[in-house]
PDB file of C-alpha atoms in Angstrom:
ATOM      1  CA  MET A  30       0.000   0.000   0.000  1.00  0.00           C
ATOM      2  CA  ILE A  31       2.687   2.507   1.016  1.00  0.00           C
ATOM      3  CA  GLY A  32       4.636   1.750  -2.165  1.00  0.00           C
ATOM      4  CA  ILE A  33       1.576   2.462  -4.311  1.00  0.00           C
ATOM      5  CA  ILE A  34       0.940   5.761  -2.508  1.00  0.00           C
ATOM      6  CA  PHE A  35       4.534   6.981  -2.861  1.00  0.00           C
ATOM      7  CA  SER A  36       4.677   5.889  -6.510  1.00  0.00           C
ATOM      8  CA  ALA A  37       1.447   7.726  -7.322  1.00  0.00           C
ATOM      9  CA  LEU A  38       2.671  10.842  -5.495  1.00  0.00           C
ATOM     10  CA  PHE A  39       5.987  11.018  -7.328  1.00  0.00           C
ATOM     11  CA  LEU A  40       4.415  10.153 -10.683  1.00  0.00           C
ATOM     12  CA  GLY A  41       1.913  12.953 -10.195  1.00  0.00           C
ATOM     13  CA  PHE A  42       4.675  15.364  -9.167  1.00  0.00           C
ATOM     14  CA  PHE A  43       6.773  14.729 -12.276  1.00  0.00           C
ATOM     15  CA  THR A  44       3.729  14.793 -14.537  1.00  0.00           C
ATOM     16  CA  GLY A  45       2.679  18.153 -13.155  1.00  0.00           C
ATOM     17  CA  ARG A  46       6.226  19.501 -13.199  1.00  0.00           C
ATOM     18  CA  PHE A  47       7.157  18.613 -16.752  1.00  0.00           C
ATOM     19  CA  PHE A  48       4.009  17.855 -18.757  1.00  0.00           C
ATOM     20  CA  LEU A  49       1.061  19.906 -17.495  1.00  0.00           C
ATOM     21  CA  ALA A  50       0.454  23.574 -18.169  1.00  0.00           C
ATOM     22  CA  PRO A  51      -0.977  25.821 -15.405  1.00  0.00           C
ATOM     23  CA  ILE A  52      -4.197  26.069 -17.407  1.00  0.00           C
ATOM     24  CA  ALA A  53      -4.856  22.397 -16.591  1.00  0.00           C
ATOM     25  CA  LYS A  54      -5.273  23.097 -12.858  1.00  0.00           C
ATOM     26  CA  PRO A  55      -9.091  23.558 -12.959  1.00  0.00           C
ATOM     27  CA  LEU A  56      -9.372  20.183 -14.694  1.00  0.00           C
ATOM     28  CA  LEU A  57      -7.129  18.589 -12.062  1.00  0.00           C
ATOM     29  CA  ASP A  58      -9.277  20.079  -9.300  1.00  0.00           C
ATOM     30  CA  THR A  59     -12.389  18.569 -10.891  1.00  0.00           C
ATOM     31  CA  ILE A  60     -10.723  15.158 -11.249  1.00  0.00           C
ATOM     32  CA  LEU A  61      -9.478  15.331  -7.656  1.00  0.00           C
ATOM     33  CA  MET A  62     -12.906  16.114  -6.210  1.00  0.00           C
ATOM     34  CA  THR A  63     -14.530  13.402  -8.349  1.00  0.00           C
ATOM     35  CA  ALA A  64     -11.953  10.812  -7.275  1.00  0.00           C
ATOM     36  CA  LEU A  65     -12.361  11.830  -3.634  1.00  0.00           C
ATOM     37  CA  ALA A  66     -16.146  11.475  -3.891  1.00  0.00           C
ATOM     38  CA  VAL A  67     -15.761   7.994  -5.412  1.00  0.00           C
ATOM     39  CA  MET A  68     -13.294   6.891  -2.701  1.00  0.00           C
ATOM     40  CA  VAL A  69     -15.494   8.163   0.116  1.00  0.00           C
ATOM     41  CA  PHE A  70     -18.552   6.507  -1.457  1.00  0.00           C
ATOM     42  CA  CYS A  71     -16.731   3.175  -1.721  1.00  0.00           C
ATOM     43  CA  ALA A  72     -15.475   3.449   1.860  1.00  0.00           C
ATOM     44  CA  GLY A  73     -18.986   4.265   3.074  1.00  0.00           C
ATOM     45  CA  ALA A  74     -20.470   1.372   1.103  1.00  0.00           C
ATOM     46  CA  ASP A  75     -17.904  -1.024   2.551  1.00  0.00           C
ATOM     47  CA  ILE A  76     -18.633   0.133   6.104  1.00  0.00           C
ATOM     48  CA  GLY A  77     -22.397   0.049   5.560  1.00  0.00           C
ATOM     49  CA  SER A  78     -22.268  -3.483   4.177  1.00  0.00           C
ATOM     50  CA  SER A  79     -20.941  -4.769   7.505  1.00  0.00           C
ATOM     51  CA  ARG A  80     -24.110  -4.325   9.566  1.00  0.00           C
ATOM     52  CA  GLN A  81     -22.740  -6.238  12.544  1.00  0.00           C
ATOM     53  CA  ILE A  82     -19.827  -3.835  12.972  1.00  0.00           C
ATOM     54  CA  VAL A  83     -22.078  -0.799  12.531  1.00  0.00           C
ATOM     55  CA  ARG A  84     -24.473  -2.075  15.224  1.00  0.00           C
ATOM     56  CA  ARG A  85     -21.580  -2.839  17.528  1.00  0.00           C
ATOM     57  CA  PHE A  86     -20.268   0.700  17.217  1.00  0.00           C
ATOM     58  CA  LEU A  87     -23.618   2.410  17.733  1.00  0.00           C
ATOM     59  CA  THR A  88     -23.497   1.943  21.499  1.00  0.00           C
ATOM     60  CA  VAL A  89     -23.101   4.166  24.560  1.00  0.00           C
ATOM     61  CA  LYS A  90     -19.590   2.781  25.053  1.00  0.00           C
ATOM     62  CA  THR A  91     -18.620   3.714  21.510  1.00  0.00           C
ATOM     63  CA  LEU A  92     -20.072   7.196  21.863  1.00  0.00           C
ATOM     64  CA  GLY A  93     -17.937   7.611  24.970  1.00  0.00           C
ATOM     65  CA  LEU A  94     -14.916   6.408  23.010  1.00  0.00           C
ATOM     66  CA  SER A  95     -15.752   8.908  20.258  1.00  0.00           C
ATOM     67  CA  LEU A  96     -15.755  11.762  22.768  1.00  0.00           C
ATOM     68  CA  LEU A  97     -12.427  10.544  24.158  1.00  0.00           C
ATOM     69  CA  VAL A  98     -10.949  10.473  20.643  1.00  0.00           C
ATOM     70  CA  LEU A  99     -12.356  13.954  20.009  1.00  0.00           C
ATOM     71  CA  LEU A 100     -10.674  15.218  23.181  1.00  0.00           C
ATOM     72  CA  ALA A 101      -7.385  13.543  22.222  1.00  0.00           C
ATOM     73  CA  THR A 102      -7.557  15.125  18.761  1.00  0.00           C
ATOM     74  CA  ASN A 103      -8.056  18.577  20.258  1.00  0.00           C
ATOM     75  CA  VAL A 104      -5.300  18.220  22.846  1.00  0.00           C
ATOM     76  CA  GLY A 105      -2.863  16.709  20.358  1.00  0.00           C
ATOM     77  CA  SER A 106      -3.585  19.212  17.586  1.00  0.00           C
ATOM     78  CA  LEU A 107      -3.551  22.369  19.696  1.00  0.00           C
ATOM     79  CA  GLY A 108      -0.747  21.222  21.976  1.00  0.00           C
ATOM     80  CA  GLY A 109       1.403  20.003  19.104  1.00  0.00           C
ATOM     81  CA  GLY A 110       0.755  23.190  17.154  1.00  0.00           C
ATOM     82  CA  LEU A 111       1.817  25.367  20.079  1.00  0.00           C
ATOM     83  CA  ILE A 112       4.990  23.344  20.637  1.00  0.00           C
ATOM     84  CA  MET A 113       5.956  23.495  16.951  1.00  0.00           C
ATOM     85  CA  GLY A 114       5.080  27.182  16.848  1.00  0.00           C
ATOM     86  CA  TYR A 115       7.387  27.839  19.799  1.00  0.00           C
ATOM     87  CA  LEU A 116      10.235  25.868  18.225  1.00  0.00           C
ATOM     88  CA  MET A 117       9.815  27.660  14.869  1.00  0.00           C
ATOM     89  CA  GLY A 118       9.334  31.128  16.317  1.00  0.00           C
ATOM     90  CA  VAL A 119       5.683  31.477  15.301  1.00  0.00           C
ATOM     91  CA  PRO A 120       3.665  33.837  17.545  1.00  0.00           C
ATOM     92  CA  PHE A 121       1.478  32.088  20.129  1.00  0.00           C
ATOM     93  CA  ARG A 122      -1.767  33.411  18.643  1.00  0.00           C
ATOM     94  CA  ASP A 123      -0.905  32.376  15.090  1.00  0.00           C
ATOM     95  CA  ALA A 124       0.260  28.912  16.168  1.00  0.00           C
ATOM     96  CA  LEU A 125      -2.987  28.372  18.082  1.00  0.00           C
ATOM     97  CA  LEU A 126      -5.176  29.550  15.202  1.00  0.00           C
ATOM     98  CA  VAL A 127      -3.313  27.495  12.598  1.00  0.00           C
ATOM     99  CA  SER A 128      -3.459  24.310  14.681  1.00  0.00           C
ATOM    100  CA  ALA A 129      -7.179  24.880  15.347  1.00  0.00           C
ATOM    101  CA  GLY A 130      -7.819  23.935  11.705  1.00  0.00           C
ATOM    102  CA  MET A 131      -7.066  20.287  12.628  1.00  0.00           C
ATOM    103  CA  GLY A 132      -6.565  19.318   9.001  1.00  0.00           C
ATOM    104  CA  TRP A 133      -9.421  21.397   7.539  1.00  0.00           C
ATOM    105  CA  TYR A 134      -7.188  23.556   5.358  1.00  0.00           C
ATOM    106  CA  SER A 135      -9.895  24.861   3.011  1.00  0.00           C
ATOM    107  CA  LEU A 136     -11.806  26.461   5.885  1.00  0.00           C
ATOM    108  CA  SER A 137      -8.906  27.573   8.059  1.00  0.00           C
ATOM    109  CA  SER A 138      -6.889  29.169   5.252  1.00  0.00           C
ATOM    110  CA  VAL A 139      -9.774  31.249   3.904  1.00  0.00           C
ATOM    111  CA  LEU A 140     -11.086  32.192   7.342  1.00  0.00           C
ATOM    112  CA  LEU A 141      -7.714  33.213   8.761  1.00  0.00           C
ATOM    113  CA  SER A 142      -6.702  35.076   5.602  1.00  0.00           C
ATOM    114  CA  ALA A 143      -9.799  37.227   5.964  1.00  0.00           C
ATOM    115  CA  ALA A 144      -9.788  37.587   9.752  1.00  0.00           C
ATOM    116  CA  VAL A 145      -6.069  37.802  10.546  1.00  0.00           C
ATOM    117  CA  GLY A 146      -4.004  38.198   7.392  1.00  0.00           C
ATOM    118  CA  THR A 147      -2.700  36.492   4.274  1.00  0.00           C
ATOM    119  CA  GLU A 148       0.460  35.263   5.986  1.00  0.00           C
ATOM    120  CA  THR A 149      -1.460  33.447   8.722  1.00  0.00           C
ATOM    121  CA  GLY A 150      -3.950  32.085   6.182  1.00  0.00           C
ATOM    122  CA  THR A 151      -1.136  30.741   4.011  1.00  0.00           C
ATOM    123  CA  LEU A 152       0.516  29.138   7.029  1.00  0.00           C
ATOM    124  CA  ALA A 153      -2.812  27.520   7.946  1.00  0.00           C
ATOM    125  CA  PHE A 154      -3.168  26.117   4.438  1.00  0.00           C
ATOM    126  CA  LEU A 155       0.361  24.692   4.352  1.00  0.00           C
ATOM    127  CA  ALA A 156       0.272  23.227   7.868  1.00  0.00           C
ATOM    128  CA  ASN A 157      -3.138  21.590   7.537  1.00  0.00           C
ATOM    129  CA  ALA A 158      -2.601  20.373   3.961  1.00  0.00           C
ATOM    130  CA  LEU A 159       0.714  18.874   5.071  1.00  0.00           C
ATOM    131  CA  ARG A 160      -1.090  17.146   7.938  1.00  0.00           C
ATOM    132  CA  GLU A 161      -3.447  15.505   5.458  1.00  0.00           C
ATOM    133  CA  LEU A 162      -0.575  14.413   3.216  1.00  0.00           C
ATOM    134  CA  LEU A 163       1.470  13.015   6.106  1.00  0.00           C
ATOM    135  CA  THR A 164      -1.619  11.176   7.359  1.00  0.00           C
ATOM    136  CA  ILE A 165      -2.087   9.476   3.988  1.00  0.00           C
ATOM    137  CA  LEU A 166       1.598   8.545   3.823  1.00  0.00           C
ATOM    138  CA  GLY A 167       1.980   7.653   7.491  1.00  0.00           C
ATOM    139  CA  ILE A 168      -1.075   5.514   8.231  1.00  0.00           C
ATOM    140  CA  PRO A 169       0.171   2.471   6.231  1.00  0.00           C
ATOM    141  CA  LEU A 170       3.367   2.535   8.315  1.00  0.00           C
ATOM    142  CA  LEU A 171       1.756   3.241  11.691  1.00  0.00           C
ATOM    143  CA  ALA A 172      -0.967   0.625  11.126  1.00  0.00           C
ATOM    144  CA  ARG A 173       1.640  -2.053  11.789  1.00  0.00           C
ATOM    145  CA  PHE A 174       1.689  -1.011  15.444  1.00  0.00           C
ATOM    146  CA  CYS A 175      -1.855   0.192  16.230  1.00  0.00           C
ATOM    147  CA  HIS A 176      -5.266   0.792  14.647  1.00  0.00           C
ATOM    148  CA  LEU A 177      -7.824   2.838  16.594  1.00  0.00           C
ATOM    149  CA  PRO A 178      -5.310   5.506  17.762  1.00  0.00           C
ATOM    150  CA  LEU A 179      -4.702   6.340  14.086  1.00  0.00           C
ATOM    151  CA  VAL A 180      -8.101   8.055  14.012  1.00  0.00           C
ATOM    152  CA  VAL A 181      -6.573  11.033  15.834  1.00  0.00           C
ATOM    153  CA  VAL A 182      -3.816  11.552  13.256  1.00  0.00           C
ATOM    154  CA  GLY A 183      -5.982  12.821  10.397  1.00  0.00           C
ATOM    155  CA  GLY A 184      -8.116  15.187  12.447  1.00  0.00           C
ATOM    156  CA  ALA A 185     -11.094  16.483  10.493  1.00  0.00           C
ATOM    157  CA  THR A 186      -9.953  14.638   7.359  1.00  0.00           C
ATOM    158  CA  SER A 187     -10.818  11.264   8.915  1.00  0.00           C
ATOM    159  CA  MET A 188     -14.408  11.579   7.652  1.00  0.00           C
ATOM    160  CA  ASP A 189     -13.488  12.206   4.014  1.00  0.00           C
ATOM    161  CA  SER A 190     -10.067  12.292   2.348  1.00  0.00           C
ATOM    162  CA  THR A 191      -8.190  10.018   4.768  1.00  0.00           C
ATOM    163  CA  MET A 192     -11.099   7.683   5.574  1.00  0.00           C
ATOM    164  CA  PRO A 193     -10.389   5.326   2.634  1.00  0.00           C
ATOM    165  CA  ILE A 194      -6.752   4.832   3.671  1.00  0.00           C
ATOM    166  CA  LEU A 195      -7.883   4.411   7.287  1.00  0.00           C
ATOM    167  CA  LEU A 196     -10.360   1.744   6.193  1.00  0.00           C
ATOM    168  CA  GLN A 197      -7.791  -0.042   4.061  1.00  0.00           C
ATOM    169  CA  CYS A 198      -5.001  -0.103   6.642  1.00  0.00           C
ATOM    170  CA  ALA A 199      -6.716   0.024  10.046  1.00  0.00           C
ATOM    171  CA  GLY A 200     -10.013  -1.725   9.328  1.00  0.00           C
ATOM    172  CA  ARG A 201     -13.715  -0.924   9.520  1.00  0.00           C
ATOM    173  CA  PRO A 202     -13.887  -0.156  13.256  1.00  0.00           C
ATOM    174  CA  ALA A 203     -11.212   2.534  12.890  1.00  0.00           C
ATOM    175  CA  ALA A 204     -12.895   3.920   9.769  1.00  0.00           C
ATOM    176  CA  ILE A 205     -16.271   4.159  11.526  1.00  0.00           C
ATOM    177  CA  LEU A 206     -14.699   5.861  14.530  1.00  0.00           C
ATOM    178  CA  GLY A 207     -12.810   8.141  12.141  1.00  0.00           C
ATOM    179  CA  PHE A 208     -16.006   9.152  10.394  1.00  0.00           C
ATOM    180  CA  VAL A 209     -17.682   9.994  13.701  1.00  0.00           C
ATOM    181  CA  ASN A 210     -14.624  11.921  14.889  1.00  0.00           C
ATOM    182  CA  GLY A 211     -14.358  13.860  11.636  1.00  0.00           C
ATOM    183  CA  PHE A 212     -18.061  14.672  11.731  1.00  0.00           C
ATOM    184  CA  LEU A 213     -17.844  15.981  15.296  1.00  0.00           C
ATOM    185  CA  LEU A 214     -14.768  18.031  14.411  1.00  0.00           C
ATOM    186  CA  SER A 215     -16.534  19.545  11.401  1.00  0.00           C
ATOM    187  CA  LEU A 216     -19.166  20.824  13.827  1.00  0.00           C
ATOM    188  CA  GLU A 217     -16.649  21.962  16.428  1.00  0.00           C
ATOM    189  CA  ILE A 218     -13.978  23.704  14.338  1.00  0.00           C
ATOM    190  CA  PRO A 219     -16.140  26.639  13.098  1.00  0.00           C
ATOM    191  CA  LEU A 220     -17.275  27.228  16.693  1.00  0.00           C
ATOM    192  CA  LEU A 221     -13.676  27.040  17.912  1.00  0.00           C
ATOM    193  CA  PHE A 222     -12.599  29.636  15.349  1.00  0.00           C
ATOM    194  CA  ALA A 223     -15.527  31.863  16.308  1.00  0.00           C
ATOM    195  CA  PHE A 224     -14.378  31.664  19.935  1.00  0.00           C
ATOM    196  CA  LEU A 225     -10.677  32.257  19.223  1.00  0.00           C
ATOM    197  CA  LEU A 226     -11.400  35.162  16.856  1.00  0.00           C
ATOM    198  CA  SER A 227     -13.901  36.855  19.171  1.00  0.00           C
ATOM    199  CA  PRO A 228     -12.799  40.360  20.272  1.00  0.00           C
ATOM    200  CA  THR A 229     -12.215  39.402  23.915  1.00  0.00           C
ATOM    201  CA  VAL A 230     -10.178  36.272  23.196  1.00  0.00           C
ATOM    202  CA  SER A 231      -8.267  37.965  20.337  1.00  0.00           C
ATOM    203  CA  ALA A 232      -7.299  40.820  22.643  1.00  0.00           C
ATOM    204  CA  PHE A 233      -6.072  38.315  25.231  1.00  0.00           C
ATOM    205  CA  LEU A 234      -4.055  36.308  22.673  1.00  0.00           C
ATOM    206  CA  ASN A 235      -2.464  39.467  21.251  1.00  0.00           C
ATOM    207  CA  ARG A 236      -0.896  40.406  24.596  1.00  0.00           C
TER     208      ARG A 236
END
């Protein structure tokens, strides 16, 4: 699996570098979104076909596990972002805002570009897009040692772009938990940004 992913990545890089004109980007975006929709559909169909696993995961215990995973994702994302920001000399506020995207680069980059500035928005895009890429490349390697903890790695992407690789490498239980975690994060992240960008909190973070 990891060999296929790396081969596809490098083949795409060289194709884009030497054979594709910039005008082809809109077409690539359309192909990418179509392929993503197909992958997510297939992953959803595979999960839905296993009714026993779905029933087993729709329990109070599993909901508690989902909340625990959600908490771990928040602590890991925000804490890791602040540590990396400190090591790289990024201001505390910017590091916190960038890490609050938790992999949702399309939302965080646009929102922070408008609310804070282009530099912070660009940093949010790069950091969160890189998180998605590293998740796709890293899950096949990490799956040799654990399964369910991998749900935390992808953050918000675990319900869409990284769910197929999670299903393939970590199994249906991890994919189901990843979907739930990604769904909860997609509800939480806009509220988290609204809180962090509120006048009172912004004034506190800018001190």
